[in-house]
Amino acid sequence: MRKIIFDTDIGVDDAFALAYAAQTQHILGITTVFGNVPVSQAVKNAKVFSREIALNAPIFRGCSRPLALPALVNSTTVHGRDGLGDALENPYDDKADNAISFIIDTVKAQPGEVTLVAIGPLTNIACAINQAPEIIPLVKDVVIMGGAFGTRGHAGNVSPHSEFNIWKDPHAADQVLSSALPVVMLPLDVTHEVLISGDEIRYLNFPVLTQISSGYLQYSLTHERFEGMALHDSLTISWLTHPEYFTTVKSPIRVVTDGITRGQTLRQLTQLASRFNPFEHCSKQTLCLDVNASKVKAAFFHSLQK
Ligand code: BDR
Ligand code: CA
């Protein structure tokens, strides 16, 4: 069981990941960020979903907009208007203490022990290391759902070249990925390989997951002729519990911050000496490019079979 800070723009698959993390990890706190929903809604969602799963971790409010780009209108088609499938009565307000201070203070108080699980735009993590770069060597690791590297055609979901979390704040992602933080990245290459059907969700005997995902499943049935969803964010927790289910490579990673490929994640594919090397001085990160999907699903079902 790891000590984690769970950084989320809580939508439907984030909620699945939170349920999984609550069963398998020691959650020190939940930090919220804009992404699937505005950050004020993310705070409210974290509160109501924590109640649903009887989780008692403190909840914090993080960034409401990207580092450098204009704030964008949120698109919550698949996650519902409130991000959780419009399925739960939510009596909570959006008040919460500052997420960036919580990340900095917690990492400093427990050097080498805290894993940051980041499943939304990386803005909070970038702000934390910009504000307190001295925490970089104190973080145990950062486990990120994000990016796409083209394995088996998994190259993007918000644009042909970009994955949603990275596209939302490419400058933050580039700072985090090219820093000396030890990063493990779970991109679409692996998360789009792990699909869970409506029947499998209902079989979990975890009614709140069925409730919040019903709109998502209806959308997938209409648009993809498959009633199901990619587990996406839960794969960060799969990595923490079963890293042996993944095939990894080590590479520096950068992000395209503007232009038609905004949000594209790049790894170094050649070692050619060149006069311009954007990967120079970047740490080698751990990149998951393949996954044993059936084993990941079996472990997920096992943990959530209450
Ligand atoms: C990511 O985008 C979000 O909509 C999901 O919650 C996940 O974190 C997948 O690209
Ligand atoms: Ca997410």
Coordinates of C-alpha atoms and ligand atoms in Angstrom, one line a residue:
M1 CA 0.0 0.0 0.0
R2 CA 1.5 3.3 -1.1
K3 CA 0.9 6.8 0.4
I4 CA -0.6 8.7 -2.5
I5 CA -2.0 12.2 -3.3
F6 CA -4.8 11.7 -5.8
D7 CA -4.9 14.6 -8.2
T8 CA -8.1 14.6 -10.3
D9 CA -10.5 16.5 -12.5
I10 CA -13.1 14.0 -11.3
G11 CA -15.2 12.6 -14.0
V12 CA -16.6 9.1 -14.4
D13 CA -13.4 7.1 -15.0
D14 CA -11.6 9.2 -12.3
A15 CA -14.3 8.1 -9.9
F16 CA -13.7 4.4 -10.8
A17 CA -10.0 5.1 -10.1
L18 CA -10.8 6.7 -6.8
A19 CA -12.8 3.7 -5.8
Y20 CA -10.0 1.4 -6.8
A21 CA -7.4 3.5 -4.9
A22 CA -9.5 3.6 -1.8
Q23 CA -9.4 -0.2 -1.7
T24 CA -5.7 -0.6 -2.4
Q25 CA -3.8 2.6 -1.4
H26 CA -3.3 5.0 1.5
I27 CA -4.9 8.2 0.2
L28 CA -3.3 11.2 2.0
G29 CA -5.5 13.7 0.2
I30 CA -7.5 14.4 -3.0
T31 CA -6.4 17.4 -4.9
T32 CA -8.7 18.7 -7.6
V33 CA -8.0 20.5 -10.9
F34 CA -10.1 21.8 -13.9
G35 CA -10.4 19.4 -16.8
N36 CA -13.5 17.2 -17.3
V37 CA -15.3 19.8 -15.2
P38 CA -14.5 23.2 -13.7
V39 CA -12.5 22.9 -10.5
S40 CA -15.4 24.1 -8.3
Q41 CA -17.4 21.1 -9.7
A42 CA -14.4 18.8 -9.2
V43 CA -14.4 19.8 -5.5
K44 CA -18.1 19.1 -5.2
N45 CA -17.7 15.8 -7.0
A46 CA -14.8 14.7 -4.8
K47 CA -16.9 15.4 -1.8
V48 CA -20.0 13.5 -3.0
F49 CA -18.2 10.6 -4.4
S50 CA -16.0 10.2 -1.2
R51 CA -19.3 10.0 0.7
E52 CA -20.6 7.3 -1.6
I53 CA -17.5 5.1 -1.1
A54 CA -17.1 6.0 2.6
L55 CA -13.7 7.6 2.0
N56 CA -12.4 10.0 4.6
A57 CA -9.5 11.7 2.9
P58 CA -9.2 15.5 2.9
I59 CA -10.1 17.3 -0.3
F60 CA -8.3 20.3 -1.7
R61 CA -9.0 22.9 -4.5
G62 CA -6.4 23.3 -7.2
C63 CA -6.0 25.2 -10.5
S64 CA -9.0 26.5 -12.4
R65 CA -7.2 27.1 -15.7
P66 CA -4.1 26.1 -17.7
L67 CA -0.7 27.7 -17.0
A68 CA -0.4 29.6 -20.3
L69 CA -3.4 29.0 -22.5
P70 CA -6.8 30.8 -22.1
A71 CA -9.3 29.1 -20.0
L72 CA -11.4 26.9 -22.2
V73 CA -15.1 26.0 -22.0
N74 CA -15.5 22.6 -20.5
S75 CA -16.9 19.8 -22.7
T76 CA -18.6 17.2 -20.5
T77 CA -20.5 15.2 -23.1
V78 CA -19.5 11.7 -22.0
H79 CA -19.2 12.5 -18.3
G80 CA -22.5 14.3 -18.0
R81 CA -23.1 18.0 -17.1
D82 CA -21.7 17.5 -13.6
G83 CA -18.9 15.1 -14.6
L84 CA -20.4 12.2 -12.7
G85 CA -23.2 11.3 -15.1
D86 CA -25.7 13.6 -13.5
A87 CA -26.6 10.7 -11.3
L88 CA -26.1 11.8 -7.7
E89 CA -27.8 14.5 -5.6
N90 CA -25.0 16.7 -4.6
P91 CA -25.6 18.8 -1.5
Y92 CA -21.9 19.9 -1.1
D93 CA -20.3 23.3 -1.6
D94 CA -17.0 24.0 -3.5
K95 CA -15.0 25.2 -0.5
A96 CA -11.7 23.6 0.1
D97 CA -8.1 24.5 1.1
N98 CA -5.3 25.1 -1.4
A99 CA -4.2 22.0 -3.2
I100 CA -0.7 23.3 -4.2
S101 CA 0.2 24.1 -0.6
F102 CA -1.1 20.6 0.5
I103 CA 1.1 18.9 -2.2
I104 CA 4.2 20.9 -1.2
D105 CA 3.7 20.5 2.6
T106 CA 2.9 16.8 2.4
V107 CA 5.9 15.9 0.2
K108 CA 8.2 17.9 2.5
A109 CA 6.8 16.3 5.7
Q110 CA 7.3 12.7 4.3
P111 CA 10.3 12.9 2.0
G112 CA 10.7 9.9 -0.4
E113 CA 7.4 8.5 0.6
V114 CA 4.7 10.2 -1.3
T115 CA 3.4 9.1 -4.8
L116 CA 1.5 11.7 -6.8
V117 CA -1.2 10.0 -8.9
A118 CA -2.2 12.5 -11.6
I119 CA -5.3 11.8 -13.7
G120 CA -6.3 15.2 -15.0
P121 CA -4.3 18.1 -16.6
L122 CA -0.9 18.4 -14.9
T123 CA -1.4 22.0 -13.8
N124 CA -1.4 21.4 -10.0
I125 CA 1.8 19.4 -10.2
A126 CA 3.5 22.0 -12.4
C127 CA 2.5 24.8 -10.0
A128 CA 3.8 22.8 -7.0
I129 CA 7.3 22.3 -8.6
N130 CA 7.4 25.9 -9.9
Q131 CA 6.6 27.2 -6.4
A132 CA 8.8 24.8 -4.5
P133 CA 11.4 23.2 -6.8
E134 CA 13.0 21.7 -3.7
I135 CA 10.3 19.1 -3.5
I136 CA 11.4 17.5 -6.8
P137 CA 14.0 15.1 -5.2
L138 CA 11.6 14.4 -2.3
V139 CA 8.7 13.0 -4.4
K140 CA 8.7 9.2 -4.6
D141 CA 7.2 9.2 -8.0
V142 CA 4.5 10.7 -10.2
V143 CA 2.1 8.2 -11.9
I144 CA 0.3 9.9 -14.7
M145 CA -2.7 8.9 -17.0
G146 CA -2.0 10.9 -20.1
G147 CA -0.5 11.2 -23.5
A148 CA -0.5 8.9 -26.6
F149 CA 2.5 7.5 -28.5
G150 CA 0.7 5.7 -31.4
T151 CA 1.1 2.0 -30.4
R152 CA -1.6 0.0 -32.3
G153 CA -3.0 3.3 -33.6
H154 CA -3.6 4.8 -30.1
A155 CA -2.5 8.3 -31.0
G156 CA -5.1 10.7 -29.6
N157 CA -8.6 11.1 -28.4
V158 CA -9.2 14.8 -28.4
S159 CA -7.4 15.4 -31.6
P160 CA -5.6 13.0 -34.0
H161 CA -2.4 13.5 -32.1
S162 CA -3.4 14.4 -28.6
E163 CA -4.8 12.9 -25.5
F164 CA -7.3 15.0 -23.4
N165 CA -5.3 15.5 -20.1
I166 CA -2.1 16.7 -21.9
W167 CA -4.0 18.7 -24.5
K168 CA -5.8 20.7 -21.8
D169 CA -2.6 22.1 -20.4
P170 CA 0.4 21.1 -22.7
H171 CA 2.7 23.7 -21.0
A172 CA 2.2 22.1 -17.6
A173 CA 2.6 18.6 -19.0
D174 CA 5.9 19.6 -20.7
Q175 CA 7.3 21.1 -17.5
V176 CA 6.4 18.0 -15.4
L177 CA 7.6 15.5 -18.0
S178 CA 10.9 17.2 -18.7
S179 CA 11.7 17.9 -15.0
A180 CA 13.7 15.6 -12.8
L181 CA 10.6 14.2 -11.2
P182 CA 10.5 10.4 -11.6
V183 CA 7.4 9.9 -13.8
V184 CA 5.6 6.8 -14.9
M185 CA 3.2 7.5 -17.8
L186 CA 0.1 5.5 -18.6
P187 CA -0.9 6.8 -22.1
L188 CA -3.8 5.8 -24.4
D189 CA -1.5 3.1 -25.8
V190 CA -2.3 1.1 -22.7
T191 CA -5.5 2.6 -21.4
H192 CA -7.4 2.1 -24.7
E193 CA -6.5 -1.6 -24.5
V194 CA -8.4 -2.1 -21.2
L195 CA -12.1 -1.9 -21.9
I196 CA -14.8 -2.7 -19.5
S197 CA -18.4 -3.5 -20.6
G198 CA -21.7 -2.4 -19.1
D199 CA -22.3 -6.0 -18.0
E200 CA -19.0 -6.1 -16.2
I201 CA -19.7 -2.9 -14.4
R202 CA -23.1 -4.1 -13.3
Y203 CA -21.5 -7.4 -12.2
L204 CA -19.2 -5.4 -9.8
N205 CA -21.9 -5.1 -7.3
F206 CA -20.8 -1.5 -6.7
P207 CA -24.1 0.3 -7.4
V208 CA -22.7 3.9 -7.5
L209 CA -20.3 2.9 -10.3
T210 CA -23.3 1.6 -12.3
Q211 CA -25.2 4.8 -11.6
I212 CA -22.5 7.3 -12.6
S213 CA -21.5 5.4 -15.7
S214 CA -24.9 4.8 -17.3
G215 CA -24.8 8.0 -19.4
Y216 CA -21.3 7.2 -20.5
L217 CA -22.3 3.7 -21.5
Q218 CA -25.3 5.0 -23.4
Y219 CA -23.0 7.3 -25.3
S220 CA -20.6 4.6 -26.2
L221 CA -23.4 2.3 -27.4
T222 CA -24.8 5.1 -29.6
H223 CA -21.5 6.3 -31.0
E224 CA -19.2 3.2 -30.9
R225 CA -21.7 0.3 -30.9
F226 CA -20.1 -1.0 -27.7
E227 CA -21.7 -0.5 -24.3
G228 CA -18.5 0.0 -22.3
M229 CA -15.7 2.3 -21.5
A230 CA -11.9 2.4 -21.3
L231 CA -10.7 2.2 -17.7
H232 CA -8.2 5.0 -18.4
D233 CA -7.5 6.6 -15.0
S234 CA -7.7 3.3 -13.1
L235 CA -4.6 2.1 -14.8
T236 CA -2.5 4.4 -12.6
I237 CA -3.7 2.3 -9.7
S238 CA -3.1 -0.9 -11.6
W239 CA 0.5 0.2 -12.1
L240 CA 0.9 0.7 -8.3
T241 CA -0.6 -2.7 -7.5
H242 CA 0.8 -4.7 -10.5
P243 CA 3.6 -3.0 -12.4
E244 CA 4.5 -6.5 -13.8
Y245 CA 1.4 -6.3 -16.0
F246 CA 3.0 -3.5 -18.1
T247 CA 5.7 -3.4 -20.7
T248 CA 7.8 -0.2 -20.3
V249 CA 10.5 1.7 -22.1
K250 CA 12.7 4.5 -20.7
S251 CA 12.8 7.7 -22.6
P252 CA 12.8 11.5 -22.2
I253 CA 9.3 12.8 -23.0
R254 CA 8.3 16.2 -24.3
V255 CA 5.0 17.8 -25.3
V256 CA 4.1 20.0 -28.3
T257 CA 2.6 23.2 -26.8
D258 CA 1.0 24.8 -29.8
G259 CA 0.2 24.4 -33.5
I260 CA -1.8 21.7 -35.1
T261 CA -0.3 19.0 -33.0
R262 CA -0.8 20.8 -29.7
G263 CA -0.7 18.3 -26.8
Q264 CA 1.2 15.6 -28.8
T265 CA 3.5 13.7 -26.5
L266 CA 6.9 12.7 -28.0
R267 CA 9.6 10.3 -26.9
Q268 CA 13.1 10.2 -28.2
L269 CA 13.2 7.7 -31.0
T270 CA 16.8 8.2 -32.4
Q271 CA 20.1 8.9 -30.7
L272 CA 21.4 11.0 -33.7
A273 CA 23.7 13.7 -32.5
S274 CA 22.0 16.9 -33.7
R275 CA 22.5 20.5 -33.2
F276 CA 19.0 20.9 -31.9
N277 CA 17.9 18.2 -29.4
P278 CA 14.7 19.1 -27.5
F279 CA 15.3 16.1 -25.2
E280 CA 18.7 17.2 -24.0
H281 CA 18.8 17.7 -20.2
C282 CA 15.4 15.9 -19.8
S283 CA 15.2 12.9 -17.4
K284 CA 14.4 9.5 -18.8
Q285 CA 10.8 8.7 -17.7
T286 CA 9.1 5.3 -17.5
L287 CA 6.6 4.9 -20.3
C288 CA 4.1 2.1 -20.5
L289 CA 3.5 1.0 -24.0
D290 CA 1.9 -2.4 -23.6
V291 CA -0.4 -4.1 -21.0
N292 CA -1.8 -7.5 -20.1
A293 CA -5.4 -6.2 -20.3
S294 CA -7.0 -9.4 -19.0
K295 CA -4.8 -9.4 -15.9
V296 CA -5.4 -5.7 -15.2
K297 CA -9.1 -6.3 -15.5
A298 CA -9.1 -9.3 -13.2
A299 CA -7.2 -7.4 -10.5
F300 CA -9.5 -4.5 -10.8
F301 CA -12.6 -6.7 -10.5
H302 CA -11.1 -8.5 -7.5
S303 CA -10.5 -5.3 -5.6
L304 CA -13.9 -3.8 -6.3
Q305 CA -15.9 -7.0 -5.7
K306 CA -17.4 -5.9 -2.3
Ligands
BDR1 C1 -8.6 11.1 -19.8 O1 -9.4 12.2 -20.2 C2 -10.4 12.3 -19.2 O2 -11.7 12.6 -19.8 C3 -10.5 11.0 -18.5 O3 -10.9 11.2 -17.1 C4 -9.0 10.6 -18.5 O4 -8.3 11.1 -17.4 C5 -8.5 10.1 -20.9 O5 -8.0 10.7 -22.1
CA2 CA -9.4 12.2 -15.5

